[in-house]
Amino acid sequence: MQVAKRRYWPRGMPSTDIVGQVEALRGSHFTMKKTTDDGNTIFACAYRDLKVKAFISSCGTTSLVGYKNIVEPNGSVTGIKRPQIVSEYEEHKELCRHSE
């Protein structure tokens, strides 16, 4: 699975639900999975560091390198460095609990 960042919180995955499922211990985590109406799968992952943090990913068509090239509307290409958390998620995703 490859990770593509989303800019919005998906419908049917209330943020309070996923945050409430994370245990009080530092390092605990919880993952939710949803299949959208168009057949795409979206994952929401919450984990506790000093406070609960969450991110959303989908099975997109990104490459698993440390950067992504984006074509701007004017035709220029901008390179964006992939955040470290996404690389760590890819490395450790099999440790996440999935609920359906």
PDB file of C-alpha atoms in Angstrom:
ATOM      1  CA  MET A   1       0.000   0.000   0.000  1.00  0.00           C
ATOM      2  CA  GLN A   2       1.158   3.497  -0.787  1.00  0.00           C
ATOM      3  CA  VAL A   3       0.136   6.588   1.151  1.00  0.00           C
ATOM      4  CA  ALA A   4      -1.346   9.759  -0.336  1.00  0.00           C
ATOM      5  CA  LYS A   5      -2.193  12.650   1.965  1.00  0.00           C
ATOM      6  CA  ARG A   6      -5.782  13.937   2.058  1.00  0.00           C
ATOM      7  CA  ARG A   7      -6.761  17.554   2.731  1.00  0.00           C
ATOM      8  CA  TYR A   8     -10.072  16.797   4.405  1.00  0.00           C
ATOM      9  CA  TRP A   9     -11.441  14.534   7.115  1.00  0.00           C
ATOM     10  CA  PRO A  10     -13.544  11.783   5.459  1.00  0.00           C
ATOM     11  CA  ARG A  11     -17.277  11.488   6.100  1.00  0.00           C
ATOM     12  CA  GLY A  12     -18.231   8.602   8.344  1.00  0.00           C
ATOM     13  CA  MET A  13     -15.033   8.836  10.416  1.00  0.00           C
ATOM     14  CA  PRO A  14     -15.742  11.308  13.226  1.00  0.00           C
ATOM     15  CA  SER A  15     -12.473  12.627  14.616  1.00  0.00           C
ATOM     16  CA  THR A  16     -13.782  12.350  18.182  1.00  0.00           C
ATOM     17  CA  ASP A  17     -14.371   8.607  17.693  1.00  0.00           C
ATOM     18  CA  ILE A  18     -10.817   7.815  16.623  1.00  0.00           C
ATOM     19  CA  VAL A  19      -9.222  10.116  19.219  1.00  0.00           C
ATOM     20  CA  GLY A  20     -11.368   8.558  21.949  1.00  0.00           C
ATOM     21  CA  GLN A  21     -10.153   5.055  21.030  1.00  0.00           C
ATOM     22  CA  VAL A  22      -6.470   5.830  21.664  1.00  0.00           C
ATOM     23  CA  GLU A  23      -5.348   4.534  25.062  1.00  0.00           C
ATOM     24  CA  ALA A  24      -3.688   6.788  27.642  1.00  0.00           C
ATOM     25  CA  LEU A  25      -0.217   5.225  27.284  1.00  0.00           C
ATOM     26  CA  ARG A  26       2.325   7.065  25.152  1.00  0.00           C
ATOM     27  CA  GLY A  27       2.858   5.171  21.896  1.00  0.00           C
ATOM     28  CA  SER A  28      -0.658   3.710  21.769  1.00  0.00           C
ATOM     29  CA  HIS A  29      -2.461   3.963  18.435  1.00  0.00           C
ATOM     30  CA  PHE A  30      -5.733   3.188  16.667  1.00  0.00           C
ATOM     31  CA  THR A  31      -6.579   2.917  12.968  1.00  0.00           C
ATOM     32  CA  MET A  32      -9.948   3.136  11.228  1.00  0.00           C
ATOM     33  CA  LYS A  33     -10.661   1.998   7.676  1.00  0.00           C
ATOM     34  CA  LYS A  34     -13.448   3.167   5.370  1.00  0.00           C
ATOM     35  CA  THR A  35     -14.344   2.350   1.773  1.00  0.00           C
ATOM     36  CA  THR A  36     -15.800   5.398   0.026  1.00  0.00           C
ATOM     37  CA  ASP A  37     -18.730   5.392  -2.394  1.00  0.00           C
ATOM     38  CA  ASP A  38     -16.336   5.386  -5.355  1.00  0.00           C
ATOM     39  CA  GLY A  39     -14.496   2.298  -4.037  1.00  0.00           C
ATOM     40  CA  ASN A  40     -11.368   3.959  -2.629  1.00  0.00           C
ATOM     41  CA  THR A  41     -10.052   2.940   0.782  1.00  0.00           C
ATOM     42  CA  ILE A  42      -9.206   5.600   3.355  1.00  0.00           C
ATOM     43  CA  PHE A  43      -7.318   5.017   6.603  1.00  0.00           C
ATOM     44  CA  ALA A  44      -7.383   7.370   9.592  1.00  0.00           C
ATOM     45  CA  CYS A  45      -4.632   6.728  12.114  1.00  0.00           C
ATOM     46  CA  ALA A  46      -4.371   8.319  15.566  1.00  0.00           C
ATOM     47  CA  TYR A  47      -1.425   7.861  17.905  1.00  0.00           C
ATOM     48  CA  ARG A  48      -0.435   9.300  21.275  1.00  0.00           C
ATOM     49  CA  ASP A  49       2.823  11.119  21.802  1.00  0.00           C
ATOM     50  CA  LEU A  50       2.513  13.932  24.330  1.00  0.00           C
ATOM     51  CA  LYS A  51      -1.001  14.428  22.951  1.00  0.00           C
ATOM     52  CA  VAL A  52      -3.118  12.541  20.423  1.00  0.00           C
ATOM     53  CA  LYS A  53      -2.189  13.212  16.796  1.00  0.00           C
ATOM     54  CA  ALA A  54      -4.028  11.919  13.751  1.00  0.00           C
ATOM     55  CA  PHE A  55      -3.483  11.690  10.023  1.00  0.00           C
ATOM     56  CA  ILE A  56      -5.449  10.381   7.062  1.00  0.00           C
ATOM     57  CA  SER A  57      -4.103   8.335   4.179  1.00  0.00           C
ATOM     58  CA  SER A  58      -5.435   6.556   1.153  1.00  0.00           C
ATOM     59  CA  CYS A  59      -4.157   3.911  -1.202  1.00  0.00           C
ATOM     60  CA  GLY A  60      -3.063   6.412  -3.809  1.00  0.00           C
ATOM     61  CA  THR A  61      -0.654   6.258  -6.680  1.00  0.00           C
ATOM     62  CA  THR A  62       2.342   7.877  -5.030  1.00  0.00           C
ATOM     63  CA  SER A  63       5.819   6.447  -5.170  1.00  0.00           C
ATOM     64  CA  LEU A  64       7.600   5.347  -2.008  1.00  0.00           C
ATOM     65  CA  VAL A  65      10.495   7.756  -2.368  1.00  0.00           C
ATOM     66  CA  GLY A  66      11.287  10.683  -0.096  1.00  0.00           C
ATOM     67  CA  TYR A  67       9.694  13.296  -2.369  1.00  0.00           C
ATOM     68  CA  LYS A  68       6.754  13.945  -4.681  1.00  0.00           C
ATOM     69  CA  ASN A  69       6.671  16.143  -7.784  1.00  0.00           C
ATOM     70  CA  ILE A  70       3.597  18.342  -8.247  1.00  0.00           C
ATOM     71  CA  VAL A  71       2.740  20.036 -11.540  1.00  0.00           C
ATOM     72  CA  GLU A  72       1.513  23.584 -10.885  1.00  0.00           C
ATOM     73  CA  PRO A  73      -1.316  25.142 -12.979  1.00  0.00           C
ATOM     74  CA  ASN A  74       1.265  27.229 -14.875  1.00  0.00           C
ATOM     75  CA  GLY A  75       3.126  24.044 -15.905  1.00  0.00           C
ATOM     76  CA  SER A  76       6.096  24.350 -13.554  1.00  0.00           C
ATOM     77  CA  VAL A  77       7.087  21.329 -11.470  1.00  0.00           C
ATOM     78  CA  THR A  78       7.564  21.656  -7.712  1.00  0.00           C
ATOM     79  CA  GLY A  79       9.299  18.971  -5.645  1.00  0.00           C
ATOM     80  CA  ILE A  80       7.927  18.385  -2.141  1.00  0.00           C
ATOM     81  CA  LYS A  81       9.766  16.370   0.501  1.00  0.00           C
ATOM     82  CA  ARG A  82       7.616  13.602   2.017  1.00  0.00           C
ATOM     83  CA  PRO A  83       7.158  14.045   5.796  1.00  0.00           C
ATOM     84  CA  GLN A  84       9.029  11.566   8.011  1.00  0.00           C
ATOM     85  CA  ILE A  85       5.774  10.439   9.659  1.00  0.00           C
ATOM     86  CA  VAL A  86       4.549   9.033   6.339  1.00  0.00           C
ATOM     87  CA  SER A  87       7.756   7.031   5.917  1.00  0.00           C
ATOM     88  CA  GLU A  88       7.451   5.726   9.486  1.00  0.00           C
ATOM     89  CA  TYR A  89       3.807   4.781   8.868  1.00  0.00           C
ATOM     90  CA  GLU A  90       4.807   2.764   5.798  1.00  0.00           C
ATOM     91  CA  GLU A  91       7.510   1.003   7.806  1.00  0.00           C
ATOM     92  CA  HIS A  92       5.325   0.130  10.828  1.00  0.00           C
ATOM     93  CA  LYS A  93       1.774  -0.060   9.417  1.00  0.00           C
ATOM     94  CA  GLU A  94       1.435  -3.810  10.018  1.00  0.00           C
ATOM     95  CA  LEU A  95       1.546  -3.096  13.769  1.00  0.00           C
ATOM     96  CA  CYS A  96      -1.676  -1.028  13.602  1.00  0.00           C
ATOM     97  CA  ARG A  97      -5.004  -2.445  14.737  1.00  0.00           C
ATOM     98  CA  HIS A  98      -7.709  -2.216  12.079  1.00  0.00           C
ATOM     99  CA  SER A  99     -11.403  -2.013  12.819  1.00  0.00           C
ATOM    100  CA  GLU A 100     -14.082  -2.294  10.187  1.00  0.00           C
TER     101      GLU A 100
END
